[in-house]
């Protein structure tokens, strides 16, 4: 798989709005920082920054931070990658369910949590789980599509040098075998194959 700089150079990110890419990267970083902050709130004195003075308040703050940070990272990924409209919409729907789950958690914790007679713990967990699953599915779909575009199955990458200029082209495996035989002089139509290869290079 090519590096990010190589992908830009080869035009695989052609048409991508740099502002969207920057916004997506920033959103991913913010989400990751929110998750880290949630951990620090529970394990250090960072809870005081959020005016959380009790264990209950500390857990609520940590839950909200982590709960919002994860969908933010999902949204950041599909904003950076050249995802399809369906993939972006899928992640957006999943993230919206995540936010709904966080809102339920903020409302229910602790008075309507696990030990309450009218507990909202299970519905909250299910809403967040479904949202996270939907978002993750479409994120993985976007990543897989991006990798497939960068490295199509069943193709061979060739570097063709002519008159001091080198160009990279992709051909099928059957074409590659024909070209290889032509170069070695083992193909009865080697000259025609060589002309075809030169034509591909010129295109």
Backbone as a ProteinNet text record, in pm:
[ID]
protein_1_A
[PRIMARY]
XXXXXXXXXXXXXXXXXXXXXXXXXXXXXXXXXXXXXXXXXXXXXXXXXXXXXXXXXXXXXXXXXXXXXXXXXXXXXXXXXXXXXXXXXXXXXXXXXXXXXXXXXXXXXXXXXXXXXXXXXXXXXXXXXXXXXXXXXXXXXXXXXXXXXXXXXXXXXXXXXXXXXXXXXXXXXXXXXXXXXXXXXXXXXXXXXXXXXXXXXXX
[TERTIARY]
84.4	0	88	60	144.8	127.6	228.5	219.3	121.9	88	-6.8	46.1	175.3	232.7	231.1	258.9	256	115.4	17.7	-120.7	-159.6	-116.3	-144.1	-74.2	52.6	129.7	70.7	12.8	-39.4	-183.3	-240.4	-373.8	-485.3	-453.1	-555.7	-646.2	-602.7	-684.1	-732.5	-728.5	-771.3	-917.3	-947.6	-1084.4	-1121.7	-1034.4	-1062.8	-1044.8	-1140.8	-1135.4	-1034.7	-926	-825.8	-885.2	-985.5	-1048.1	-1122.1	-1187.2	-1256.7	-1156.9	-1046.6	-943.5	-887.5	-860.3	-807.2	-908.9	-1035.8	-1141	-1157.4	-1150.9	-1161.7	-1047.1	-925.7	-810.5	-820.9	-867.9	-884.2	-990.4	-1101	-1208.7	-1160.8	-1080.5	-1025.9	-937.2	-851.9	-761.8	-841.5	-943.9	-1027.6	-1096.1	-1147.5	-1211.2	-1114.7	-993.8	-893.4	-855.9	-843.6	-811.2	-924.1	-1048.8	-1162.5	-1158.9	-1123.9	-1113.7	-1000.2	-887	-774.5	-813.3	-883.8	-927.9	-1021.7	-1108.5	-1199.8	-1122	-1016.8	-933.5	-864.4	-813.8	-744.5	-840.1	-964	-1063.7	-1085.7	-1086.5	-1109.8	-987.4	-869.6	-747.4	-661.8	-690.1	-610.5	-703.5	-646.5	-725.4	-786.4	-787.1	-840.5	-989.5	-1057.9	-1201.9	-1233.6	-1140.1	-1163.5	-1180.4	-1118.5	-1132.3	-1276.9	-1352	-1492	-1587.4	-1534.2	-1613.1	-1679.3	-1614.9	-1667.4	-1601.8	-1677.9	-1621.5	-1655.7	-1751	-1789.1	-1758.4	-1762.2	-1736.8	-1842.2	-1966.6	-2075.6	-2054.6	-2022.2	-1999.3	-1878.1	-1775.3	-1654.8	-1686.6	-1764	-1799.9	-1888.9	-1977	-2063.7	-1981.4	-1888.5	-1803.1	-1720.6	-1661.3	-1579.1	-1662.3	-1782.7	-1870.2	-1908.7	-1938.9	-1976.2	-1857.1	-1740.2	-1620.9	-1587.3	-1582.2	-1550	-1660.1	-1784.1	-1896.9	-1902.5	-1860.9	-1858.5	-1728.9	-1621.5	-1492.3	-1487.7	-1549.1	-1543.7	-1614.6	-1740.7	-1802.6	-1731.8	-1669.8	-1593.6	-1477.4	-1412	-1302.7	-1354.6	-1469.8	-1529.2	-1559.2	-1618.9	-1651.4	-1524.7	-1420.6	-1294.7	-1234.6	-1246.3	-1189.6	-1257.6	-1393.1	-1462.2	-1451.8	-1423.2	-1402.3	-1267.5	-1168.2	-1034.4	-1027.9	-1084	-1079.6	-1176.9	-1147	-1241.3	-1358	-1440.7	-1552.3	-1669.6	-1755.6	-1875.2	-1979.7	-2081.2	-2188.9	-2259.3	-2279.1	-2344.2	-2262.6	-2131.7	-2046	-2046.7	-2041.4	-2045.8	-2179.3	-2288.4	-2420.7	-2434.4	-2380.9	-2387	-2314.7	-2196.4	-2121.2	-2193.5	-2253.6	-2327	-2446.1	-2519.5	-2632.9	-2584.5	-2477.7	-2423	-2376.5	-2310	-2262.6	-2379.7	-2487.9	-2606.6	-2666.5	-2669.5	-2717.2	-2624.7	-2494.6	-2399.5	-2428.3	-2451.9	-2482	-2612	-2710.7	-2834.6	-2809.1	-2721	-2686.2	-2617.8	-2531.6	-2464	-2565.2	-2661.1	-2764.8	-2847.3	-2880.6	-2953.6	-2871.2	-2742	-2653.7	-2649.1	-2633.8	-2626.6	-2755.9	-2868.4	-2998.2	-3020.1	-2978.6	-3013.9	-2916.3	-2790.9	-2690.2	-2687.2	-2692.6	-2701.1	-2842	-2938.2	-3069.1	-3146.4	-3126.9	-3198.1	-3099.1	-2996.5	-2894	-2917.1	-2814.2	-2825.7	-2921.3	-2910.3	-2987.4	-3121.8	-3158.5	-3286	-3401	-3521.6	-3639	-3677.3	-3659.6	-3686	-3552.7	-3469.1	-3333.7	-3333.6	-3251.6	-3231.2	-3093.3	-3026.5	-2890.3	-2888.5	-2978.6	-2978.3	-3017.8	-3128	-3160.2	-3048.3	-2984	-2873.3	-2758.3	-2723.8	-2614.1	-2647.2	-2772.9	-2811.2	-2808.7	-2858.9	-2856.7	-2712.8	-2625.7	-2485.7	-2417.8	-2448.1	-2386.5	-2428.3	-2556.6	-2605	-2541.4	-2538.2	-2476.7	-2330	-2257.6	-2115.5	-2091.5	-2176.6	-2161.8	-2186.3	-2291	-2322.3	-2207.9	-2162.7	-2054.7	-1927	-1892.6	-1769.9	-1777.4	-1894.5	-1911.4	-1879.4	-1935.2	-1914.5	-1773	-1712	-1571.5	-1483.1	-1505	-1426.5	-1451.7	-1575.9	-1607.8	-1531.4	-1524	-1450.7	-1301.6	-1246.3	-1103.8	-1074.5	-1162.3	-1142.8	-1151.8	-1247.5	-1262.1	-1139.2	-1085.3	-967	-846.9	-828.9	-717.4	-732.8	-857.5	-880.5	-849.9	-884.2	-853.2	-703	-631.9	-486.6	-413.2	-473.3	-407.5	-510.5	-558	-661.9	-615.6	-709.5	-675.8	-658.7	-564.6	-547.7	-473.6	-403.2	-327.4	-180.6	-99.1	45.6	88.9	174.8	224.1	358.4	367	489.3	547.2	678.6	748.1	805	756.1	797.9	889.2	1008.5	1105.3	1124.9	1106.2	1124.8	1179	1287.4	1350.9	1381	1426.9	1467.6	1354.2	1227.5	1113	1055.2	1027.7	972.1	829.7	740.4	600.1	550.2	460.6	405.1	266.5	242.1	111.5	67.3	-64.8	-119.4	-176.3	-146.7	-197.8	-247.1	-331.3	-377.6	-263	-282.3	-177.2	-156.3	-264.7	-249.6	-172.2	-199.6	-123.3	24	47.2	185.4	262.2	197.7	264.9	296.9	203.6	228.6	345.8	347	454.6	589.2	587.1	711	766.8	677.8	723.8	776.9	710.4	754.6	893.7	917.5	1049.1	1157.2	1120.5	1217.7	1229.7	1141.5	1146.3	1084	998.3	937.8	797.7	746.1	610.7	618.8	534.9	538.3	489.7	413.9	367	436.6	561.5	633	637.7	651.8	659	526.6	415.4	283.3	258.6	301.6	285.6	369.1	489.4	575.2	511.5	448.6	380	262.7	192.1	80.3	128.7	240.7	297.9	342.3	399.9	441	319	210.1	87.3	30.7	34.9	-10.5	73.7	203.4	294.1	261.8	231.4	202.3	69.4	-27.8	-156.9	-143.3
-119.2	0	124.3	220.5	338	426.5	508.9	603	713.9	794.5	903.2	1002.2	1034.1	1129	1072.6	941.3	879.2	878.3	856.8	856.6	992.1	1097.8	1231.9	1252.5	1211.6	1232.6	1158.8	1041.9	962	996.7	1093.3	1137.3	1056.9	966.8	885.7	968.2	1088.6	1177	1295.4	1281.2	1390.2	1422.7	1550.8	1593.4	1605.1	1566.5	1577.7	1721.8	1770.2	1906.1	1910.7	1987.4	1992.5	2036.7	2123.7	2169.1	2054.8	1969.5	1854.8	1757.6	1735.8	1646	1700.5	1830.8	1892.8	1885.9	1913.1	1907.7	1766	1667.9	1529.1	1487.9	1527.7	1497.1	1562.1	1686.6	1757.6	1691.1	1648.9	1582.8	1451.1	1378	1252.2	1278.3	1379.6	1412.2	1455.3	1538.1	1582.9	1463.5	1371.6	1252.5	1168.4	1149.8	1072	1139.9	1272.1	1346.1	1335.4	1332	1318.2	1183.4	1078.1	945.4	942.9	1002.2	1009	1090.3	1200.8	1284	1206.5	1122.6	1041.9	948.7	889.1	800.1	878.4	995.9	1078	1130.2	1158.7	1204.4	1098.1	972.5	863.2	829.7	857.2	809.5	919.4	1043.9	1155.2	1262.5	1376.6	1486.3	1575.7	1530.4	1612.4	1639.1	1558.3	1577.5	1716.5	1774.3	1907.3	2012.5	1992	2086.6	2095.2	1985.1	1980.7	1999.5	2048.8	2070.2	1942	1829.3	1701.7	1670.8	1684.5	1670.8	1537.4	1465.4	1335.8	1224.5	1102.3	987.2	977.8	1006.1	1000.4	1101.8	1224.5	1328.9	1296.2	1240.2	1203.5	1098.2	996.9	891.2	944.6	1036.9	1093.5	1171.2	1252.4	1330.2	1237.4	1134.6	1040.8	967.5	927.7	858.1	944.1	1069.9	1161.4	1186.6	1210.2	1236.4	1117.6	999.4	880.5	850.7	868.4	839.7	929.2	1053.8	1145.9	1134.5	1095.2	1086.5	977.8	863.6	751.3	783.1	831.5	866.6	981.2	1070.8	1179	1122.2	1019.6	956.2	886.3	819.5	754.6	856.8	968.2	1073.1	1130.3	1144	1195.5	1105.4	974.3	879.3	891.8	892.6	898.6	1036.5	1137.9	1270.5	1277.2	1207.7	1208.5	1117.8	998	903.1	944.3	906.1	933.2	835.9	846.2	754.1	791.6	693.2	718	790.1	842.1	910.6	813.7	689.3	589.3	561.8	553.4	527.4	645.1	766.3	883.9	892.3	864.2	869.2	761.3	642.1	534.4	569.3	627.2	667.3	780.1	871	981.8	929.9	833.4	774.5	703	625.2	556.6	653.2	760.7	860.7	930.2	954.2	1017.1	927.2	796.3	702.7	703.1	713	723.5	845.5	958	1081	1064.1	996.7	968	881.9	783.4	699.7	778.7	871.6	956.7	1045.9	1098.8	1182.9	1102.1	977.7	891	863.4	839.2	814.1	934.8	1053.5	1175.4	1196.4	1160.2	1176.3	1070.2	947	835.6	813.3	850.1	819.2	925.9	889.1	752.3	711.2	806.4	779.4	668.7	651.9	547.6	449.4	417.2	329	185.9	108.7	-37	-81.5	-25.5	-75.5	-6.6	84	155.3	65.5	94.2	14.2	36	156.6	187	220	121.6	141.2	165.6	261.7	289.1	242.4	164.8	121.3	35.2	-63.8	-153	-80.5	-1.9	72.5	166.5	230.1	320.6	244.9	131.4	50.9	-0.2	-40.8	-93.8	14.7	133.7	244	275.7	282.7	315.5	202.2	78.5	-36.4	-43.3	-25.3	-28.7	84.2	203.9	317	293.4	242.5	215.2	107.3	4.2	-104.2	-55.1	25	79.4	168.2	258.2	349.2	272.7	175	97.9	18.6	-36.5	-112.9	-26.9	93.3	179.3	237.7	256.3	299.1	190.9	66.1	-44.3	-59.7	-35.9	-41.5	65.4	185.6	294.5	263.6	208	173.1	63.5	-38.4	-147.8	-98.1	-9	45.8	126.8	202.9	283.6	195	87.8	-3.9	-73.8	-109.4	-178.3	-87.9	41.8	134.9	153.6	149.8	167.7	42.9	-72.9	-198.3	-294.8	-270.8	-355.7	-500.6	-593	-734.7	-777.6	-869	-925.7	-837.7	-735.2	-649.3	-649.6	-613.5	-604.2	-462.7	-405.5	-270.5	-278.2	-211	-211.9	-72.2	-64.3	60.9	52.6	139.5	139.3	258.5	232.4	338.3	348.3	469.9	493	633.1	642.4	770.9	847.4	774.7	837.4	870.9	845.6	875.7	745.9	744.6	626.4	655.2	563	577.9	446.4	455.4	336.7	309.3	185.3	147.1	18.5	-6.5	-129.8	-214.4	-341.5	-434.2	-559.8	-637.4	-763.7	-864.6	-970.4	-1071.7	-1142	-1161.8	-1225	-1133.7	-1002.1	-908	-909.2	-915	-916.1	-1035.8	-1152.8	-1271.6	-1255.5	-1193.9	-1169.9	-1074.8	-967.8	-869.6	-931.9	-1017	-1081	-1170.5	-1247	-1332.7	-1249.9	-1134.9	-1049.1	-994.3	-952.6	-898.2	-1005.1	-1129	-1238.4	-1294.9	-1248.9	-1297.3	-1432.7	-1477.7	-1610.5	-1607.5	-1491.4	-1478.9	-1460.4	-1537	-1527.8	-1392.2	-1324.3	-1190.3	-1086.7	-1108.7	-1024.5	-879.1	-853.7	-715.7	-644.7	-714.8	-654.8	-626.4	-719.4	-699.8	-582.2	-570.2	-457.6	-325.7	-322.9	-201.6	-168.1	-272.2	-250.8	-191.3	-240.9	-190.2	-45.7	-13.2	125.6	216.9	166.1	245.5	273.1	172.7	193.3	298.2	293.7	391.4	532.2	546.6	678.9	731.7	641.4	683.7	733.4
0	0	0	-89.6	-96.2	25.4	50.4	160.3	124.6	225.3	202.3	100.9	108.4	13.2	-127.8	-140.8	-272.7	-329.3	-241	-287.9	-343.7	-277.5	-329.6	-463.2	-471.4	-593.7	-712.3	-688.8	-798.4	-833.2	-764	-799.2	-735.8	-640	-579.3	-488.4	-452.7	-371.2	-453.6	-585.1	-671	-643.8	-635.4	-612.4	-465.5	-376.5	-234.4	-191.4	-115.3	-64.3	51.3	37.4	145.5	278.5	272.8	397.8	466.7	385.4	444.4	505.6	436.2	489	620	623.1	745.4	858.7	825.1	926.6	980.2	889.2	933.1	1023	985.5	1069.4	1206.1	1208	1335.5	1421.8	1357	1431.2	1491.9	1416.2	1468	1589.7	1580.6	1692.1	1814.6	1793.5	1905.2	1971.5	1889.2	1944.5	2026	1973.1	2045.4	2177.3	2173.9	2296.6	2398.6	2350.2	2441.2	2512.6	2439.3	2501	2603.5	2568.4	2662.2	2785.2	2763.6	2875.9	2967.6	2909.2	2990.5	3082.8	3029.7	3111.7	3222.9	3187.4	3287.4	3393.5	3355.3	3452.4	3559.9	3517.8	3612.7	3696.9	3644.4	3711.4	3773.2	3741	3794.6	3850.5	3881.5	3934.4	3828.3	3702.8	3594.4	3609.3	3689.8	3709.1	3762.2	3838	3894.4	3786.5	3671.1	3560.3	3514.8	3528.3	3486.2	3603.9	3715	3836.9	3886.1	3863.9	3911.7	4045.6	4152	4286.6	4352.3	4296.6	4353.2	4252.6	4303.9	4215.9	4106.6	4141.5	4043.7	3932.5	3969.9	3870	3782.8	3844.8	3769.5	3664.4	3702.9	3608.1	3496	3531.4	3427.9	3325.8	3373.9	3283	3194.8	3255.3	3178.5	3074	3111.6	3017.6	2899.2	2925.6	2817.1	2724.7	2782.8	2701	2610.7	2669.7	2590.1	2489.3	2532.8	2444.6	2323.2	2336.9	2222.8	2143	2209.5	2140.6	2035.3	2063	1968.3	1836.9	1838.5	1709.7	1638.7	1714.5	1650.8	1570.3	1622.4	1548	1423	1434.5	1317.3	1207.9	1246.9	1149.6	1087.5	1168.1	1115.5	1009.8	1028.6	932.1	796.8	796	666.2	602.3	682.8	624.1	553.3	607.2	547.5	425.1	436.5	324.9	214.5	90	-19.7	-15.3	89.7	109.7	19.8	-5.6	-85.7	-1.2	-68	4.6	99.4	55.4	139.3	265.1	250.6	366.4	462.8	409.3	497.7	570.2	497.1	558.9	666.1	638.2	736.3	865.2	852.5	972.2	1045.1	969.4	1031.5	1111.6	1055	1126.9	1253.1	1239.9	1356.3	1463.7	1421.7	1518	1586.6	1511.1	1570.4	1678.5	1652.7	1755.1	1876.4	1852.7	1963.9	2050	1983.9	2058.1	2136.8	2074.7	2146.7	2269.2	2255.7	2369.9	2480.2	2441.8	2540.6	2612.3	2536.9	2597.8	2698.1	2661.8	2754.7	2880.1	2861.3	2975.6	3068.4	3010.1	3091.3	3169.1	3106.8	3173.6	3281.6	3252.2	3340.1	3454.6	3436.4	3537.9	3646.5	3775.6	3830.7	3874.1	3870.9	3931.5	3861.1	3731.8	3657.2	3594.2	3672.5	3617.5	3664.1	3684	3695.6	3805.7	3925.1	4038.7	4054.3	3967	3977.6	3933.8	3986.5	3949.2	3803.2	3754.7	3613.4	3545.1	3537.1	3484.7	3334.3	3293.5	3151	3104.1	3188.4	3155	3028.7	3021.6	2905.3	2776.5	2776.1	2653.6	2609.9	2707.7	2675.1	2609.7	2670.1	2615.4	2475.7	2452.9	2322.5	2215.1	2248.5	2151.7	2112.7	2212.8	2183.3	2106.8	2143.5	2076	1929.3	1903.3	1764.7	1683.9	1742.2	1672.8	1643.5	1743.1	1722.6	1618.9	1619.1	1521.5	1380	1362.6	1229.8	1180.8	1267.9	1229.1	1196.6	1279.7	1257.4	1126.7	1097	973	851.1	849.5	733.4	730.4	847.2	850	788.6	828.5	772.7	623.3	581.5	438.7	361.9	418.3	352.9	345.5	453.6	454.6	352.3	346.4	251.3	107.8	81.1	-54.1	-93.4	1.4	-25.5	-56.6	20.7	-3.9	-138	-173.7	-300.2	-418	-403.7	-512.4	-526.7	-415.1	-419.2	-467.7	-443.4	-481.5	-538.8	-661	-718.7	-728.2	-698	-705	-850	-873	-1005.4	-1103.2	-1055.8	-1146	-1107.7	-1205	-1184.4	-1218.9	-1136.2	-1158.5	-1230.6	-1344.6	-1424.9	-1434	-1438	-1465.1	-1606.2	-1692.5	-1832.5	-1855.6	-1906.3	-1935	-2085.4	-2136.6	-2279.9	-2300.6	-2374.3	-2403	-2274.4	-2174.7	-2049.5	-1955.2	-1994.1	-1909.1	-1854.3	-1725.5	-1659.6	-1615	-1648.4	-1610.3	-1553	-1455.9	-1392.7	-1449.1	-1492.6	-1545.2	-1477.8	-1479.6	-1424	-1537	-1534.6	-1635.3	-1564.7	-1633.6	-1577	-1576.5	-1500.3	-1492.4	-1626.3	-1700.9	-1832.5	-1927.6	-1920.8	-2002.8	-1963	-1831.8	-1784.1	-1839.9	-1841	-1893.4	-2042.2	-2116.5	-2258.9	-2278.5	-2199.6	-2213	-2175	-2072.3	-2028.8	-2139.5	-2203.9	-2313.6	-2430.1	-2454.7	-2565.2	-2539	-2415.1	-2380.3	-2394.1	-2358.9	-2367.1	-2508.3	-2599.3	-2736.6	-2756.1	-2659.3	-2667.8	-2726.5	-2759.8	-2813.2	-2963.6	-3035.6	-3181.8	-3231.7	-3147.9	-3183.4	-3095.6	-3066.8	-2971.5	-3014.6	-3143.6	-3190.2	-3169.9	-3196.7	-3176.6	-3028.8	-2944.6	-2800.7	-2753.1	-2806.5	-2770	-2811.1	-2928.2	-2973.4	-2881.4	-2837.4	-2745	-2613.7	-2566.2	-2441.8	-2457.1	-2572.1	-2596.8	-2603.5	-2661.8	-2670.4	-2531.7	-2443.7	-2306.1	-2236.6	-2261.3	-2200.6	-2248.4	-2378.2	-2432.6	-2380.9	-2355.1	-2301.3	-2158.6
[MASK]
+++++++++++++++++++++++++++++++++++++++++++++++++++++++++++++++++++++++++++++++++++++++++++++++++++++++++++++++++++++++++++++++++++++++++++++++++++++++++++++++++++++++++++++++++++++++++++++++++++++++++++

